[in-house]
Coordinates of C-alpha atoms and ligand atoms in Angstrom, one line a residue:
M1 CA 133.2 187.5 215.1
T2 CA 130.4 190.0 215.8
F3 CA 126.8 189.1 216.5
Q4 CA 123.4 190.8 216.4
V5 CA 121.0 190.7 219.3
I6 CA 118.4 188.1 218.1
P7 CA 114.7 188.5 219.1
I8 CA 113.1 185.3 220.1
D9 CA 109.6 184.4 221.3
S10 CA 109.9 183.4 224.9
A11 CA 106.8 181.3 225.0
N12 CA 107.4 179.6 221.7
P13 CA 111.0 179.8 220.6
D14 CA 111.8 179.6 216.9
A15 CA 113.4 176.2 216.1
Q16 CA 115.7 177.7 213.5
V17 CA 117.1 180.4 215.8
I18 CA 117.6 177.8 218.6
G19 CA 119.3 175.5 216.1
D20 CA 121.7 178.2 215.0
A21 CA 122.5 179.0 218.7
A22 CA 123.0 175.3 219.5
I23 CA 125.5 175.0 216.7
L24 CA 127.5 177.9 218.2
I25 CA 127.4 176.1 221.6
K26 CA 128.6 172.9 220.1
Q27 CA 131.4 174.7 218.3
G28 CA 132.6 176.1 221.6
S29 CA 131.2 179.7 221.4
L30 CA 129.3 181.6 224.0
V31 CA 125.6 182.3 223.7
A32 CA 123.6 184.5 226.1
F33 CA 120.1 183.4 226.7
P34 CA 117.1 184.2 229.0
T35 CA 116.2 182.0 232.0
E36 CA 113.4 182.5 234.5
T37 CA 115.8 184.2 236.8
V38 CA 118.4 186.3 234.9
Y39 CA 120.2 186.1 231.6
G40 CA 122.9 183.4 231.4
L41 CA 126.2 183.4 229.5
G42 CA 126.2 179.9 228.2
A43 CA 129.0 177.6 226.9
N44 CA 129.3 173.8 226.3
G45 CA 129.8 172.5 229.8
T46 CA 131.8 169.5 228.6
S47 CA 134.5 171.6 226.9
A48 CA 137.3 173.1 228.9
D49 CA 138.1 175.6 226.0
A50 CA 134.5 176.7 225.8
V51 CA 134.1 177.1 229.6
Q52 CA 137.4 179.1 229.7
K53 CA 135.8 181.6 227.4
I54 CA 133.2 182.4 230.0
Y55 CA 135.8 183.3 232.6
E56 CA 137.7 185.4 230.1
A57 CA 134.6 187.3 228.9
K58 CA 133.3 187.9 232.5
G59 CA 136.7 188.7 234.0
R60 CA 135.7 186.1 236.6
P61 CA 138.2 184.3 238.9
S62 CA 138.3 180.7 237.7
N63 CA 138.0 179.3 241.2
N64 CA 134.4 180.6 241.3
P65 CA 132.5 177.5 240.0
L66 CA 129.7 177.6 237.4
I67 CA 126.2 176.1 237.3
L68 CA 125.5 173.3 234.7
H69 CA 122.0 173.7 233.2
V70 CA 120.3 170.5 232.0
S71 CA 116.8 169.8 230.7
S72 CA 115.9 166.6 232.6
I73 CA 116.4 165.0 236.0
E74 CA 118.0 162.0 234.2
D75 CA 120.6 164.4 232.7
A76 CA 121.3 165.8 236.1
K77 CA 121.8 162.4 237.7
A78 CA 124.3 161.6 234.9
L79 CA 126.6 164.3 236.3
V80 CA 126.8 163.1 239.9
T81 CA 128.0 160.2 242.0
A82 CA 125.1 160.5 244.5
W83 CA 121.5 161.4 244.2
P84 CA 120.2 161.6 247.8
D85 CA 116.5 161.4 248.7
V86 CA 116.5 165.2 249.3
A87 CA 117.6 165.8 245.7
E88 CA 114.8 163.6 244.4
K89 CA 112.2 165.4 246.5
L90 CA 113.5 168.9 245.7
A91 CA 113.7 168.1 242.0
E92 CA 110.2 166.8 241.9
S93 CA 108.9 170.0 243.7
F94 CA 111.0 172.7 242.1
W95 CA 112.4 171.6 238.8
P96 CA 112.3 173.1 236.3
G97 CA 112.9 176.2 238.4
P98 CA 115.2 178.6 240.3
L99 CA 116.8 176.1 242.6
T100 CA 120.4 174.9 242.1
F101 CA 121.7 171.7 243.8
V102 CA 125.4 171.2 244.7
L103 CA 126.2 167.5 244.6
P104 CA 129.4 165.3 244.3
K105 CA 130.6 165.3 240.7
K106 CA 131.4 162.4 238.5
D107 CA 134.9 162.3 237.1
S108 CA 133.5 163.1 233.7
V109 CA 132.5 166.6 234.9
I110 CA 135.5 168.8 233.9
P111 CA 137.3 170.7 236.7
E112 CA 137.0 174.0 234.7
V113 CA 133.3 174.0 235.6
T114 CA 133.7 173.2 239.3
G115 CA 136.6 175.5 240.2
G116 CA 138.7 172.4 240.6
G117 CA 136.5 171.2 243.4
P118 CA 134.8 167.8 244.0
T119 CA 131.2 169.1 243.7
V120 CA 129.1 170.4 240.8
A121 CA 126.1 172.8 240.8
I122 CA 123.2 171.8 238.6
R123 CA 119.7 173.1 237.8
I124 CA 116.9 172.8 235.2
P125 CA 115.8 176.3 234.2
A126 CA 112.1 177.0 233.8
H127 CA 112.3 179.0 230.6
P128 CA 111.3 177.7 227.1
V129 CA 114.3 179.3 225.4
A130 CA 116.8 177.9 227.9
L131 CA 115.3 174.5 227.8
A132 CA 115.1 174.4 224.0
L133 CA 118.7 175.5 223.7
I134 CA 119.9 172.9 226.2
K135 CA 118.0 170.2 224.3
A136 CA 119.2 171.2 220.9
S137 CA 122.8 171.5 222.1
G138 CA 122.7 168.0 223.5
V139 CA 125.2 169.0 226.3
P140 CA 124.9 170.5 229.8
I141 CA 125.3 174.3 229.4
A142 CA 127.6 176.0 231.9
A143 CA 126.1 179.4 232.5
P144 CA 126.8 182.1 235.0
S145 CA 124.8 185.3 235.0
A146 CA 125.6 187.2 231.7
N147 CA 127.3 190.2 233.3
R148 CA 130.9 191.3 233.8
S149 CA 132.1 190.0 237.1
G150 CA 131.0 192.1 240.0
N151 CA 128.3 194.0 238.0
I152 CA 124.5 193.6 238.5
S153 CA 123.1 190.6 236.8
P154 CA 121.2 191.2 233.5
V155 CA 117.5 191.0 233.3
S156 CA 117.2 192.1 229.7
A157 CA 119.1 191.6 226.5
E158 CA 120.1 195.2 226.6
H159 CA 121.8 194.7 229.9
V160 CA 123.8 191.8 228.5
H161 CA 124.7 193.9 225.4
N162 CA 125.9 196.8 227.6
D163 CA 128.5 194.4 229.2
F164 CA 129.5 192.3 226.2
G165 CA 128.6 194.3 223.0
D166 CA 128.5 192.3 219.8
S167 CA 131.1 189.8 221.0
V168 CA 128.5 187.1 221.9
M169 CA 125.3 185.9 220.4
I170 CA 122.4 187.2 222.6
L171 CA 119.0 185.6 222.4
D172 CA 116.5 188.4 223.3
G173 CA 113.5 186.9 225.0
G174 CA 112.5 190.2 226.8
K175 CA 112.8 190.9 230.5
T176 CA 113.3 187.9 232.8
L177 CA 110.4 187.5 235.3
G178 CA 112.2 186.3 238.4
G179 CA 114.6 189.2 238.5
I180 CA 117.3 187.7 240.8
E181 CA 119.4 184.5 240.7
S182 CA 118.4 180.9 241.7
T183 CA 118.7 179.7 245.2
V184 CA 121.9 177.5 245.7
I185 CA 121.7 174.6 248.2
D186 CA 124.5 172.2 249.1
L187 CA 123.1 168.7 249.2
T188 CA 126.4 167.0 250.1
C189 CA 125.9 167.6 253.8
T190 CA 123.2 166.7 256.3
P191 CA 121.2 168.8 256.9
P192 CA 121.5 170.5 253.5
R193 CA 123.0 174.0 253.6
L194 CA 121.8 177.2 251.9
L195 CA 124.7 178.7 250.0
R196 CA 122.9 181.5 248.2
P197 CA 119.3 182.6 248.9
G198 CA 117.2 183.1 245.9
L199 CA 113.7 182.9 244.4
V200 CA 112.9 179.6 246.1
T201 CA 112.7 180.5 249.8
V202 CA 114.0 178.6 252.8
K203 CA 110.4 178.1 253.9
D204 CA 109.6 176.6 250.4
I205 CA 112.5 174.2 250.8
E206 CA 111.9 173.2 254.4
H207 CA 108.3 172.5 253.6
I208 CA 109.5 169.7 251.4
I209 CA 112.6 168.3 253.2
G210 CA 112.5 169.6 256.7
S211 CA 115.1 171.9 258.4
I212 CA 118.1 173.1 256.5
E213 CA 121.2 175.0 257.6
V214 CA 121.1 178.7 257.1
S215 CA 124.0 180.7 258.3
T216 CA 122.7 182.9 261.2
S217 CA 124.4 186.1 259.9
S218 CA 122.4 185.9 256.7
Q219 CA 119.2 185.9 258.7
K220 CA 120.1 189.3 260.0
N221 CA 121.8 191.6 257.7
S222 CA 125.0 190.4 256.1
P223 CA 125.4 188.4 252.9
L224 CA 126.0 184.6 252.9
P225 CA 129.5 183.3 252.4
S226 CA 129.6 182.0 248.8
P227 CA 132.7 180.3 247.5
G228 CA 135.1 182.3 245.4
M229 CA 133.5 185.6 245.5
L230 CA 133.8 188.9 247.3
S231 CA 131.2 190.3 249.5
R232 CA 130.7 193.2 247.1
H233 CA 128.8 191.6 244.2
Y234 CA 125.6 192.2 242.3
A235 CA 126.5 195.9 242.8
P236 CA 125.6 199.0 240.9
R237 CA 128.5 201.3 239.9
T238 CA 126.9 204.1 241.9
K239 CA 127.6 204.0 245.6
M240 CA 124.6 202.4 247.4
I241 CA 123.7 202.6 251.1
F242 CA 120.8 201.8 253.3
G243 CA 118.8 204.7 254.6
S244 CA 115.5 206.4 255.2
M245 CA 113.8 209.6 254.0
S246 CA 115.9 211.6 256.4
T247 CA 119.1 210.0 254.9
V248 CA 117.8 211.2 251.5
E249 CA 117.2 214.7 252.9
D250 CA 120.6 214.9 254.6
A251 CA 122.4 213.8 251.4
M252 CA 120.5 216.4 249.3
K253 CA 121.5 219.1 251.8
E254 CA 125.1 218.2 251.0
G255 CA 124.3 218.8 247.4
K256 CA 124.2 215.2 246.3
S257 CA 122.0 213.9 243.5
V258 CA 120.3 210.9 245.1
G259 CA 118.3 207.9 243.9
F260 CA 116.0 206.2 246.3
L261 CA 114.3 202.8 246.2
G262 CA 111.7 202.3 248.9
F263 CA 108.1 201.6 249.8
A264 CA 107.1 205.3 249.7
E265 CA 108.0 208.2 247.4
S266 CA 110.8 210.5 248.6
K267 CA 112.1 213.8 247.5
A268 CA 115.1 212.2 245.8
K269 CA 116.0 213.2 242.3
K270 CA 115.0 209.8 241.2
S271 CA 112.6 208.0 243.5
I272 CA 111.5 204.4 242.7
L273 CA 108.5 203.0 244.4
M274 CA 109.2 199.3 245.2
P275 CA 106.5 196.6 245.6
K276 CA 105.6 195.4 249.1
D277 CA 105.6 191.8 248.0
H278 CA 109.0 190.1 248.2
A279 CA 108.7 188.3 244.8
A280 CA 107.5 191.4 243.0
Y281 CA 110.3 193.4 244.6
A282 CA 112.9 190.8 243.5
S283 CA 111.5 190.9 240.0
K284 CA 112.0 194.6 239.8
L285 CA 115.3 195.0 241.8
Y286 CA 118.1 194.6 239.2
D287 CA 116.1 196.4 236.5
T288 CA 115.7 199.3 238.9
L289 CA 119.4 199.3 239.9
H290 CA 120.4 199.2 236.2
E291 CA 118.1 202.2 235.6
L292 CA 119.4 204.2 238.6
D293 CA 123.0 203.5 237.4
R294 CA 122.3 205.1 234.1
E295 CA 121.3 208.3 235.8
K296 CA 124.9 208.9 237.0
L297 CA 123.7 209.8 240.5
D298 CA 126.1 210.5 243.4
L299 CA 124.3 208.0 245.7
I300 CA 121.6 205.4 245.8
I301 CA 119.7 205.0 249.1
A302 CA 117.7 201.8 249.6
E303 CA 115.1 201.6 252.3
P304 CA 115.7 198.5 254.5
V305 CA 113.3 195.6 253.7
P306 CA 111.5 193.4 256.2
E307 CA 113.7 191.0 258.3
T308 CA 111.5 188.0 257.5
D309 CA 112.5 184.7 255.8
E310 CA 110.8 185.4 252.5
W311 CA 112.8 188.6 252.1
L312 CA 116.2 186.9 252.7
A313 CA 117.3 186.8 249.0
V314 CA 116.4 190.5 248.4
R315 CA 118.2 191.5 251.7
D316 CA 121.2 189.5 250.6
R317 CA 121.4 191.2 247.2
L318 CA 120.9 194.7 248.7
H319 CA 123.7 194.0 251.2
R320 CA 126.0 192.7 248.5
G321 CA 125.2 195.8 246.4
S322 CA 126.0 198.1 249.2
A323 CA 129.1 196.4 250.6
T324 CA 132.3 198.4 250.4
A325 CA 134.7 195.5 250.0
Ligands
TXA401 O1 119.8 182.0 238.4 C1 120.9 181.6 238.3 O2 121.4 180.8 239.0 C2 121.7 182.1 237.1 C3 121.1 181.6 235.8 C4 121.9 182.0 234.6 O3 120.9 180.2 235.9 N1 123.1 181.8 237.2 C5 123.9 182.3 238.1 O4 125.2 181.8 238.0 O5 123.6 183.1 238.9 P1 126.5 182.5 238.7 O6 127.7 181.8 238.2 O7 126.4 184.0 238.6 O8 126.3 182.0 240.2 C6 126.5 180.7 240.6 C7 126.6 180.6 242.1 C8 127.9 181.2 242.5 O9 127.6 181.9 243.8 C9 128.8 180.0 242.7 O10 129.8 180.3 243.7 C10 127.9 179.0 243.2 O11 126.7 179.2 242.4 N2 128.4 177.6 242.9 C11 128.6 177.0 241.7 N3 129.1 175.8 241.8 C12 129.3 175.6 243.1 C13 129.8 174.5 243.8 N4 130.2 173.4 243.3 N5 129.8 174.6 245.2 C14 129.3 175.7 245.8 N6 128.8 176.8 245.1 C15 128.8 176.7 243.8
MG402 MG1 126.6 186.1 238.8

């Protein structure tokens, strides 16, 4: 089957379009849809066959578990055997929103979603299209970012289409605002442990539930350990390294065509001025990397970002994008 990219009003999604997409979900097909973070590649999270299609389409190892997207706290609770106090507090503060909880799964949650493991990742996305699709489908929607495994996550329908063509239905709600993926936090341990930094910062979380565990390496410069995935992830096809203006100049002397993202203009062939605010930077990051990738440059040089807590997620993604293995 081939599909068209379907425009949809992000603020006020058309019920007919949502209804058609929900039918596809219920039938076991894939539907790509916008969330407040990045585009997701959705499937019926209660069907092993449907979920299998996600892994095939993405070329993703099936031991890397998926996030189930639901539209109410009640529906989240129905998937887990424990709902600790910290879950209640975080849900009240951040849902719908870019925070994913890892909790012990009920038997009814299929192992295809959890990579065979005993826990399940869940969030309520804060996007009218995503919420409407989940409600109309009547099932939790399993959805990873809608990119081929290892590529940069999509922040527009065009990015999704570049990776999957007409093979899946794509709901085009314009560019996603958050720009990077949700924060993933493991609530099965005490204190809770950060698994993937994201739009909700450690400080935001600690303000609600007190201290959480953050691996010390991630506070410095290396990416966090995430289950079932390589360090190199969220990466442009073009080689990316960290560097300064002088790194740009040295590379240019060697005859290289260089892209630069930083806080000031450089002499690079393609120089992208990035915002000095962490959230604005995150919102622009993947779109910028997609854009630089299209230029077929020899090298992308990223200026290091501040070492503070609020920049953790951006630092993590830049490090994953520039990792060599
Ligand atoms: O913002 C987002 O989270 C987007 C949108 C579409 O919701 N989704 C997304 O999904 O980024 P994905 O599959 O690209 O990343 C999910 C992350 C992976 O790092 C995965 O390892 C982790 O969540 N994860 C999922 N289930 C888990 C579990 N049971 N235990 C630990 N980590 C888990
Ligand atoms: Mg992903």
